[in-house]
């Protein structure tokens, strides 16, 4: 059955998978809902988006995504409140950022209505897939990649924009210990570290696997030149609390302008927490750990919101973080998730209702 929502064609799946899903025991990003949004760029313009059944994509072996890596993505979440209202968190920031990423990789930028109206149409069709359990959400993955064919090293002439969704539980379970990287780099000046480019993450996997083999769960990335400055934690922005001051590094060519990061900074300042946005040296963090003034470290990103770090390793030495009863991480995470799920007032205008 076909229908139109906001002039977007809806092609319904013939059957649903929802009855086979255990919504009380969801892994992160393992189960996918019935539909996806699909939009193609060809003949120099983006074609009309459609909501179609979720399923495989057919591509020519010469599609340039396989050879030159033109691919960018975003991460978002949808929530339901107790009245069945659907909410997004700062979605226009995701729209703006996917276009910033696209521009850096020479991918055509998306029209705002294609992104926003397409997303709303998709959520309307698959609204029953949005979990209600506390800590769960519908993870949303918008992405764009080169579908045009050819072995010539140049931008493609055709692209595909897709939004797929996955009902998901918590991203991390248990304590997270990290290794401060001394050799490998996530990104470099003048590169694409500030973009959500697929290749950024592919380059992280090998050093992260080395860290896992040493007993850590993630890597703390340092700058590409000296490895003296802390930059990101795995695929997240990083925050460090020394005494009662919350510190995070400034964004740059190398560091993603995280939406959760921005929200934490703004919220912490509004709550009277002293926040410093500045470069953080590894030696400063190690020294604070030795003195006992390092109170917390945590990663911040869409998937986990806030992921506390229990300890870190550096130069064959391990450092444990203190176990505090009241942490900035737990307080700020609750404040943000309460805003996201419509359990608290939103003085910042971050919450976006899908109607």
PDB file of N, CA, C and O in Angstrom, residues 28 69 71-76 94 97-98 101 105 139 141-143 171-172 184-188 192-209 212 218-219 221 232-237 253-259 300-303:
ATOM      1  N   UNK A  28      22.523  -2.762  21.257  1.00  0.00           N
ATOM      2  CA  UNK A  28      22.608  -1.511  20.517  1.00  0.00           C
ATOM      3  C   UNK A  28      22.853  -1.793  19.032  1.00  0.00           C
ATOM      4  O   UNK A  28      23.851  -2.421  18.671  1.00  0.00           O
ATOM      5  N   UNK A  69      35.774   5.976  -0.821  1.00  0.00           N
ATOM      6  CA  UNK A  69      35.324   6.237   0.542  1.00  0.00           C
ATOM      7  C   UNK A  69      34.488   7.475   0.781  1.00  0.00           C
ATOM      8  O   UNK A  69      34.471   7.981   1.905  1.00  0.00           O
ATOM      9  N   UNK A  71      31.730   8.838   2.078  1.00  0.00           N
ATOM     10  CA  UNK A  71      30.645   8.384   2.945  1.00  0.00           C
ATOM     11  C   UNK A  71      30.653   9.194   4.230  1.00  0.00           C
ATOM     12  O   UNK A  71      31.696   9.348   4.862  1.00  0.00           O
ATOM     13  N   UNK A  72      29.479   9.722   4.605  1.00  0.00           N
ATOM     14  CA  UNK A  72      29.322  10.450   5.862  1.00  0.00           C
ATOM     15  C   UNK A  72      28.041   9.974   6.537  1.00  0.00           C
ATOM     16  O   UNK A  72      27.154   9.421   5.889  1.00  0.00           O
ATOM     17  N   UNK A  73      27.945  10.183   7.851  1.00  0.00           N
ATOM     18  CA  UNK A  73      26.755   9.731   8.560  1.00  0.00           C
ATOM     19  C   UNK A  73      26.491  10.607   9.763  1.00  0.00           C
ATOM     20  O   UNK A  73      27.296  11.455  10.140  1.00  0.00           O
ATOM     21  N   UNK A  74      25.339  10.377  10.371  1.00  0.00           N
ATOM     22  CA  UNK A  74      24.963  11.038  11.613  1.00  0.00           C
ATOM     23  C   UNK A  74      24.418  10.009  12.585  1.00  0.00           C
ATOM     24  O   UNK A  74      24.108   8.867  12.202  1.00  0.00           O
ATOM     25  N   UNK A  75      24.297  10.398  13.838  1.00  0.00           N
ATOM     26  CA  UNK A  75      23.675   9.564  14.861  1.00  0.00           C
ATOM     27  C   UNK A  75      22.663  10.387  15.625  1.00  0.00           C
ATOM     28  O   UNK A  75      22.976  11.478  16.104  1.00  0.00           O
ATOM     29  N   UNK A  76      21.432   9.884  15.718  1.00  0.00           N
ATOM     30  CA  UNK A  76      20.349  10.589  16.396  1.00  0.00           C
ATOM     31  C   UNK A  76      19.522   9.570  17.178  1.00  0.00           C
ATOM     32  O   UNK A  76      19.705   8.366  17.019  1.00  0.00           O
ATOM     33  N   UNK A  94      22.033  18.035  13.722  1.00  0.00           N
ATOM     34  CA  UNK A  94      22.471  16.877  12.937  1.00  0.00           C
ATOM     35  C   UNK A  94      22.381  17.165  11.445  1.00  0.00           C
ATOM     36  O   UNK A  94      23.272  16.786  10.675  1.00  0.00           O
ATOM     37  N   UNK A  97      25.231  19.401  10.485  1.00  0.00           N
ATOM     38  CA  UNK A  97      26.535  18.729  10.545  1.00  0.00           C
ATOM     39  C   UNK A  97      26.719  17.735   9.404  1.00  0.00           C
ATOM     40  O   UNK A  97      27.837  17.573   8.896  1.00  0.00           O
ATOM     41  N   UNK A  98      25.648  17.039   8.987  1.00  0.00           N
ATOM     42  CA  UNK A  98      25.822  16.099   7.878  1.00  0.00           C
ATOM     43  C   UNK A  98      26.189  16.862   6.604  1.00  0.00           C
ATOM     44  O   UNK A  98      26.952  16.368   5.768  1.00  0.00           O
ATOM     45  N   UNK A 101      29.894  17.801   6.933  1.00  0.00           N
ATOM     46  CA  UNK A 101      30.685  16.618   6.599  1.00  0.00           C
ATOM     47  C   UNK A 101      30.670  16.357   5.102  1.00  0.00           C
ATOM     48  O   UNK A 101      31.702  16.054   4.497  1.00  0.00           O
ATOM     49  N   UNK A 105      33.778  16.215   2.038  1.00  0.00           N
ATOM     50  CA  UNK A 105      34.067  15.036   1.218  1.00  0.00           C
ATOM     51  C   UNK A 105      33.529  15.177  -0.204  1.00  0.00           C
ATOM     52  O   UNK A 105      33.408  14.196  -0.923  1.00  0.00           O
ATOM     53  N   UNK A 139      17.396   4.385  17.810  1.00  0.00           N
ATOM     54  CA  UNK A 139      18.598   5.003  17.250  1.00  0.00           C
ATOM     55  C   UNK A 139      18.360   5.256  15.762  1.00  0.00           C
ATOM     56  O   UNK A 139      17.828   4.397  15.044  1.00  0.00           O
ATOM     57  N   UNK A 141      20.061   6.469  12.094  1.00  0.00           N
ATOM     58  CA  UNK A 141      21.328   6.590  11.373  1.00  0.00           C
ATOM     59  C   UNK A 141      21.084   7.155   9.961  1.00  0.00           C
ATOM     60  O   UNK A 141      20.782   6.430   9.024  1.00  0.00           O
ATOM     61  N   UNK A 142      21.193   8.482   9.803  1.00  0.00           N
ATOM     62  CA  UNK A 142      21.213   9.062   8.457  1.00  0.00           C
ATOM     63  C   UNK A 142      22.614   8.913   7.869  1.00  0.00           C
ATOM     64  O   UNK A 142      23.608   9.139   8.566  1.00  0.00           O
ATOM     65  N   UNK A 143      22.713   8.549   6.597  1.00  0.00           N
ATOM     66  CA  UNK A 143      24.031   8.460   5.966  1.00  0.00           C
ATOM     67  C   UNK A 143      23.920   8.712   4.467  1.00  0.00           C
ATOM     68  O   UNK A 143      22.883   8.516   3.846  1.00  0.00           O
ATOM     69  N   UNK A 171      24.400   1.675  25.062  1.00  0.00           N
ATOM     70  CA  UNK A 171      25.542   1.487  24.160  1.00  0.00           C
ATOM     71  C   UNK A 171      26.668   0.730  24.855  1.00  0.00           C
ATOM     72  O   UNK A 171      27.248  -0.189  24.298  1.00  0.00           O
ATOM     73  N   UNK A 172      26.988   1.131  26.080  1.00  0.00           N
ATOM     74  CA  UNK A 172      28.025   0.465  26.866  1.00  0.00           C
ATOM     75  C   UNK A 172      27.401  -0.187  28.089  1.00  0.00           C
ATOM     76  O   UNK A 172      26.466   0.346  28.674  1.00  0.00           O
ATOM     77  N   UNK A 184      49.390   5.933  17.496  1.00  0.00           N
ATOM     78  CA  UNK A 184      48.438   6.149  16.402  1.00  0.00           C
ATOM     79  C   UNK A 184      47.627   7.419  16.616  1.00  0.00           C
ATOM     80  O   UNK A 184      47.456   7.885  17.743  1.00  0.00           O
ATOM     81  N   UNK A 185      47.114   7.965  15.508  1.00  0.00           N
ATOM     82  CA  UNK A 185      46.296   9.174  15.566  1.00  0.00           C
ATOM     83  C   UNK A 185      44.953   8.925  14.903  1.00  0.00           C
ATOM     84  O   UNK A 185      44.849   8.172  13.936  1.00  0.00           O
ATOM     85  N   UNK A 186      43.942   9.572  15.429  1.00  0.00           N
ATOM     86  CA  UNK A 186      42.613   9.481  14.846  1.00  0.00           C
ATOM     87  C   UNK A 186      42.504  10.374  13.610  1.00  0.00           C
ATOM     88  O   UNK A 186      41.847  10.023  12.631  1.00  0.00           O
ATOM     89  N   UNK A 187      43.126  11.550  13.657  1.00  0.00           N
ATOM     90  CA  UNK A 187      43.010  12.507  12.559  1.00  0.00           C
ATOM     91  C   UNK A 187      44.163  13.499  12.630  1.00  0.00           C
ATOM     92  O   UNK A 187      44.947  13.482  13.578  1.00  0.00           O
ATOM     93  N   UNK A 188      44.238  14.362  11.616  1.00  0.00           N
ATOM     94  CA  UNK A 188      45.357  15.309  11.533  1.00  0.00           C
ATOM     95  C   UNK A 188      44.853  16.679  11.105  1.00  0.00           C
ATOM     96  O   UNK A 188      43.759  16.817  10.552  1.00  0.00           O
ATOM     97  N   UNK A 192      40.001  15.310   7.912  1.00  0.00           N
ATOM     98  CA  UNK A 192      38.544  15.207   7.987  1.00  0.00           C
ATOM     99  C   UNK A 192      38.073  14.788   9.382  1.00  0.00           C
ATOM    100  O   UNK A 192      36.970  14.287   9.552  1.00  0.00           O
ATOM    101  N   UNK A 193      38.919  15.008  10.396  1.00  0.00           N
ATOM    102  CA  UNK A 193      38.563  14.595  11.742  1.00  0.00           C
ATOM    103  C   UNK A 193      37.302  15.258  12.269  1.00  0.00           C
ATOM    104  O   UNK A 193      36.583  14.680  13.078  1.00  0.00           O
ATOM    105  N   UNK A 194      37.011  16.486  11.813  1.00  0.00           N
ATOM    106  CA  UNK A 194      35.825  17.202  12.285  1.00  0.00           C
ATOM    107  C   UNK A 194      34.559  16.703  11.618  1.00  0.00           C
ATOM    108  O   UNK A 194      33.446  17.020  12.048  1.00  0.00           O
ATOM    109  N   UNK A 195      34.693  15.929  10.539  1.00  0.00           N
ATOM    110  CA  UNK A 195      33.541  15.392   9.817  1.00  0.00           C
ATOM    111  C   UNK A 195      33.202  14.002  10.336  1.00  0.00           C
ATOM    112  O   UNK A 195      34.073  13.279  10.823  1.00  0.00           O
ATOM    113  N   UNK A 196      31.919  13.630  10.219  1.00  0.00           N
ATOM    114  CA  UNK A 196      31.539  12.253  10.566  1.00  0.00           C
ATOM    115  C   UNK A 196      31.676  11.414   9.296  1.00  0.00           C
ATOM    116  O   UNK A 196      30.692  11.014   8.662  1.00  0.00           O
ATOM    117  N   UNK A 197      32.930  11.194   8.932  1.00  0.00           N
ATOM    118  CA  UNK A 197      33.260  10.409   7.743  1.00  0.00           C
ATOM    119  C   UNK A 197      33.528   8.969   8.157  1.00  0.00           C
ATOM    120  O   UNK A 197      34.198   8.727   9.167  1.00  0.00           O
ATOM    121  N   UNK A 198      33.002   8.027   7.376  1.00  0.00           N
ATOM    122  CA  UNK A 198      33.158   6.623   7.718  1.00  0.00           C
ATOM    123  C   UNK A 198      34.610   6.215   7.916  1.00  0.00           C
ATOM    124  O   UNK A 198      34.929   5.433   8.818  1.00  0.00           O
ATOM    125  N   UNK A 199      35.506   6.753   7.094  1.00  0.00           N
ATOM    126  CA  UNK A 199      36.907   6.385   7.160  1.00  0.00           C
ATOM    127  C   UNK A 199      37.569   6.750   8.471  1.00  0.00           C
ATOM    128  O   UNK A 199      38.538   6.099   8.894  1.00  0.00           O
ATOM    129  N   UNK A 200      37.060   7.794   9.150  1.00  0.00           N
ATOM    130  CA  UNK A 200      37.609   8.149  10.463  1.00  0.00           C
ATOM    131  C   UNK A 200      37.503   6.986  11.430  1.00  0.00           C
ATOM    132  O   UNK A 200      38.400   6.730  12.238  1.00  0.00           O
ATOM    133  N   UNK A 201      36.390   6.301  11.349  1.00  0.00           N
ATOM    134  CA  UNK A 201      36.116   5.218  12.290  1.00  0.00           C
ATOM    135  C   UNK A 201      36.842   3.945  11.878  1.00  0.00           C
ATOM    136  O   UNK A 201      37.326   3.198  12.737  1.00  0.00           O
ATOM    137  N   UNK A 202      36.947   3.700  10.571  1.00  0.00           N
ATOM    138  CA  UNK A 202      37.702   2.543  10.099  1.00  0.00           C
ATOM    139  C   UNK A 202      39.145   2.607  10.591  1.00  0.00           C
ATOM    140  O   UNK A 202      39.727   1.601  11.007  1.00  0.00           O
ATOM    141  N   UNK A 203      39.724   3.811  10.581  1.00  0.00           N
ATOM    142  CA  UNK A 203      41.103   3.988  11.022  1.00  0.00           C
ATOM    143  C   UNK A 203      41.293   3.799  12.518  1.00  0.00           C
ATOM    144  O   UNK A 203      42.426   3.622  12.992  1.00  0.00           O
ATOM    145  N   UNK A 204      40.200   3.836  13.286  1.00  0.00           N
ATOM    146  CA  UNK A 204      40.286   3.658  14.733  1.00  0.00           C
ATOM    147  C   UNK A 204      40.317   2.183  15.148  1.00  0.00           C
ATOM    148  O   UNK A 204      40.791   1.852  16.240  1.00  0.00           O
ATOM    149  N   UNK A 205      39.781   1.331  14.299  1.00  0.00           N
ATOM    150  CA  UNK A 205      39.526  -0.041  14.744  1.00  0.00           C
ATOM    151  C   UNK A 205      40.799  -0.797  15.127  1.00  0.00           C
ATOM    152  O   UNK A 205      40.824  -1.505  16.135  1.00  0.00           O
ATOM    153  N   UNK A 206      41.861  -0.667  14.329  1.00  0.00           N
ATOM    154  CA  UNK A 206      43.080  -1.421  14.611  1.00  0.00           C
ATOM    155  C   UNK A 206      43.737  -0.989  15.933  1.00  0.00           C
ATOM    156  O   UNK A 206      44.009  -1.846  16.797  1.00  0.00           O
ATOM    157  N   UNK A 207      43.980   0.312  16.155  1.00  0.00           N
ATOM    158  CA  UNK A 207      44.542   0.700  17.458  1.00  0.00           C
ATOM    159  C   UNK A 207      43.638   0.324  18.629  1.00  0.00           C
ATOM    160  O   UNK A 207      44.126  -0.035  19.707  1.00  0.00           O
ATOM    161  N   UNK A 208      42.320   0.401  18.425  1.00  0.00           N
ATOM    162  CA  UNK A 208      41.389   0.035  19.483  1.00  0.00           C
ATOM    163  C   UNK A 208      41.482  -1.453  19.791  1.00  0.00           C
ATOM    164  O   UNK A 208      41.447  -1.864  20.965  1.00  0.00           O
ATOM    165  N   UNK A 209      41.644  -2.268  18.753  1.00  0.00           N
ATOM    166  CA  UNK A 209      41.783  -3.706  18.966  1.00  0.00           C
ATOM    167  C   UNK A 209      43.056  -4.013  19.755  1.00  0.00           C
ATOM    168  O   UNK A 209      43.062  -4.896  20.630  1.00  0.00           O
ATOM    169  N   UNK A 212      42.221  -3.322  23.285  1.00  0.00           N
ATOM    170  CA  UNK A 212      41.349  -4.377  23.831  1.00  0.00           C
ATOM    171  C   UNK A 212      42.176  -5.597  24.230  1.00  0.00           C
ATOM    172  O   UNK A 212      41.944  -6.207  25.279  1.00  0.00           O
ATOM    173  N   UNK A 218      38.552   0.913  25.293  1.00  0.00           N
ATOM    174  CA  UNK A 218      38.606   2.000  24.324  1.00  0.00           C
ATOM    175  C   UNK A 218      39.963   2.695  24.371  1.00  0.00           C
ATOM    176  O   UNK A 218      40.775   2.438  25.261  1.00  0.00           O
ATOM    177  N   UNK A 219      40.145   3.594  23.405  1.00  0.00           N
ATOM    178  CA  UNK A 219      41.378   4.383  23.293  1.00  0.00           C
ATOM    179  C   UNK A 219      41.049   5.846  23.540  1.00  0.00           C
ATOM    180  O   UNK A 219      40.003   6.339  23.107  1.00  0.00           O
ATOM    181  N   UNK A 221      42.331   9.221  22.270  1.00  0.00           N
ATOM    182  CA  UNK A 221      43.187   9.717  21.190  1.00  0.00           C
ATOM    183  C   UNK A 221      43.920  10.976  21.608  1.00  0.00           C
ATOM    184  O   UNK A 221      43.379  11.824  22.319  1.00  0.00           O
ATOM    185  N   UNK A 232      40.015  12.956  21.981  1.00  0.00           N
ATOM    186  CA  UNK A 232      38.717  12.284  21.997  1.00  0.00           C
ATOM    187  C   UNK A 232      38.841  10.941  22.704  1.00  0.00           C
ATOM    188  O   UNK A 232      39.944  10.414  22.871  1.00  0.00           O
ATOM    189  N   UNK A 233      37.702  10.387  23.108  1.00  0.00           N
ATOM    190  CA  UNK A 233      37.670   9.085  23.777  1.00  0.00           C
ATOM    191  C   UNK A 233      36.913   8.111  22.891  1.00  0.00           C
ATOM    192  O   UNK A 233      35.695   8.194  22.791  1.00  0.00           O
ATOM    193  N   UNK A 234      37.633   7.225  22.224  1.00  0.00           N
ATOM    194  CA  UNK A 234      36.986   6.312  21.288  1.00  0.00           C
ATOM    195  C   UNK A 234      36.315   7.096  20.184  1.00  0.00           C
ATOM    196  O   UNK A 234      36.953   7.864  19.475  1.00  0.00           O
ATOM    197  N   UNK A 235      34.998   6.934  20.056  1.00  0.00           N
ATOM    198  CA  UNK A 235      34.230   7.680  19.056  1.00  0.00           C
ATOM    199  C   UNK A 235      33.440   8.811  19.718  1.00  0.00           C
ATOM    200  O   UNK A 235      32.421   9.260  19.188  1.00  0.00           O
ATOM    201  N   UNK A 236      33.919   9.292  20.856  1.00  0.00           N
ATOM    202  CA  UNK A 236      33.197  10.312  21.610  1.00  0.00           C
ATOM    203  C   UNK A 236      34.111  11.482  21.965  1.00  0.00           C
ATOM    204  O   UNK A 236      35.323  11.344  22.004  1.00  0.00           O
ATOM    205  N   UNK A 237      33.490  12.617  22.257  1.00  0.00           N
ATOM    206  CA  UNK A 237      34.231  13.712  22.875  1.00  0.00           C
ATOM    207  C   UNK A 237      34.542  13.332  24.317  1.00  0.00           C
ATOM    208  O   UNK A 237      33.873  12.490  24.910  1.00  0.00           O
ATOM    209  N   UNK A 253      40.113  21.029  13.388  1.00  0.00           N
ATOM    210  CA  UNK A 253      40.090  20.147  12.216  1.00  0.00           C
ATOM    211  C   UNK A 253      40.061  18.679  12.624  1.00  0.00           C
ATOM    212  O   UNK A 253      39.623  17.823  11.865  1.00  0.00           O
ATOM    213  N   UNK A 254      40.547  18.392  13.824  1.00  0.00           N
ATOM    214  CA  UNK A 254      40.733  17.007  14.257  1.00  0.00           C
ATOM    215  C   UNK A 254      39.608  16.489  15.138  1.00  0.00           C
ATOM    216  O   UNK A 254      39.507  15.282  15.344  1.00  0.00           O
ATOM    217  N   UNK A 255      38.823  17.392  15.703  1.00  0.00           N
ATOM    218  CA  UNK A 255      37.855  17.001  16.732  1.00  0.00           C
ATOM    219  C   UNK A 255      36.430  17.300  16.273  1.00  0.00           C
ATOM    220  O   UNK A 255      36.138  18.407  15.814  1.00  0.00           O
ATOM    221  N   UNK A 256      35.550  16.326  16.426  1.00  0.00           N
ATOM    222  CA  UNK A 256      34.160  16.466  16.032  1.00  0.00           C
ATOM    223  C   UNK A 256      33.437  17.462  16.936  1.00  0.00           C
ATOM    224  O   UNK A 256      33.603  17.437  18.158  1.00  0.00           O
ATOM    225  N   UNK A 257      32.635  18.313  16.326  1.00  0.00           N
ATOM    226  CA  UNK A 257      31.812  19.262  17.066  1.00  0.00           C
ATOM    227  C   UNK A 257      30.571  18.523  17.549  1.00  0.00           C
ATOM    228  O   UNK A 257      29.492  18.600  16.970  1.00  0.00           O
ATOM    229  N   UNK A 258      30.739  17.787  18.645  1.00  0.00           N
ATOM    230  CA  UNK A 258      29.690  16.897  19.125  1.00  0.00           C
ATOM    231  C   UNK A 258      28.477  17.646  19.662  1.00  0.00           C
ATOM    232  O   UNK A 258      28.609  18.626  20.393  1.00  0.00           O
ATOM    233  N   UNK A 259      27.284  17.166  19.320  1.00  0.00           N
ATOM    234  CA  UNK A 259      26.049  17.798  19.776  1.00  0.00           C
ATOM    235  C   UNK A 259      25.852  17.545  21.268  1.00  0.00           C
ATOM    236  O   UNK A 259      25.450  18.448  22.014  1.00  0.00           O
ATOM    237  N   UNK A 300      31.380  11.562  25.790  1.00  0.00           N
ATOM    238  CA  UNK A 300      30.065  12.127  25.501  1.00  0.00           C
ATOM    239  C   UNK A 300      29.753  11.976  24.020  1.00  0.00           C
ATOM    240  O   UNK A 300      30.553  12.349  23.164  1.00  0.00           O
ATOM    241  N   UNK A 301      28.583  11.405  23.734  1.00  0.00           N
ATOM    242  CA  UNK A 301      28.163  11.233  22.345  1.00  0.00           C
ATOM    243  C   UNK A 301      26.716  10.794  22.295  1.00  0.00           C
ATOM    244  O   UNK A 301      26.111  10.461  23.323  1.00  0.00           O
ATOM    245  N   UNK A 302      26.141  10.776  21.104  1.00  0.00           N
ATOM    246  CA  UNK A 302      24.727  10.449  20.961  1.00  0.00           C
ATOM    247  C   UNK A 302      24.404   9.052  21.472  1.00  0.00           C
ATOM    248  O   UNK A 302      23.426   8.842  22.184  1.00  0.00           O
ATOM    249  N   UNK A 303      25.219   8.075  21.098  1.00  0.00           N
ATOM    250  CA  UNK A 303      24.884   6.682  21.396  1.00  0.00           C
ATOM    251  C   UNK A 303      24.810   6.421  22.895  1.00  0.00           C
ATOM    252  O   UNK A 303      23.837   5.848  23.396  1.00  0.00           O
TER     253      UNK A 303
END
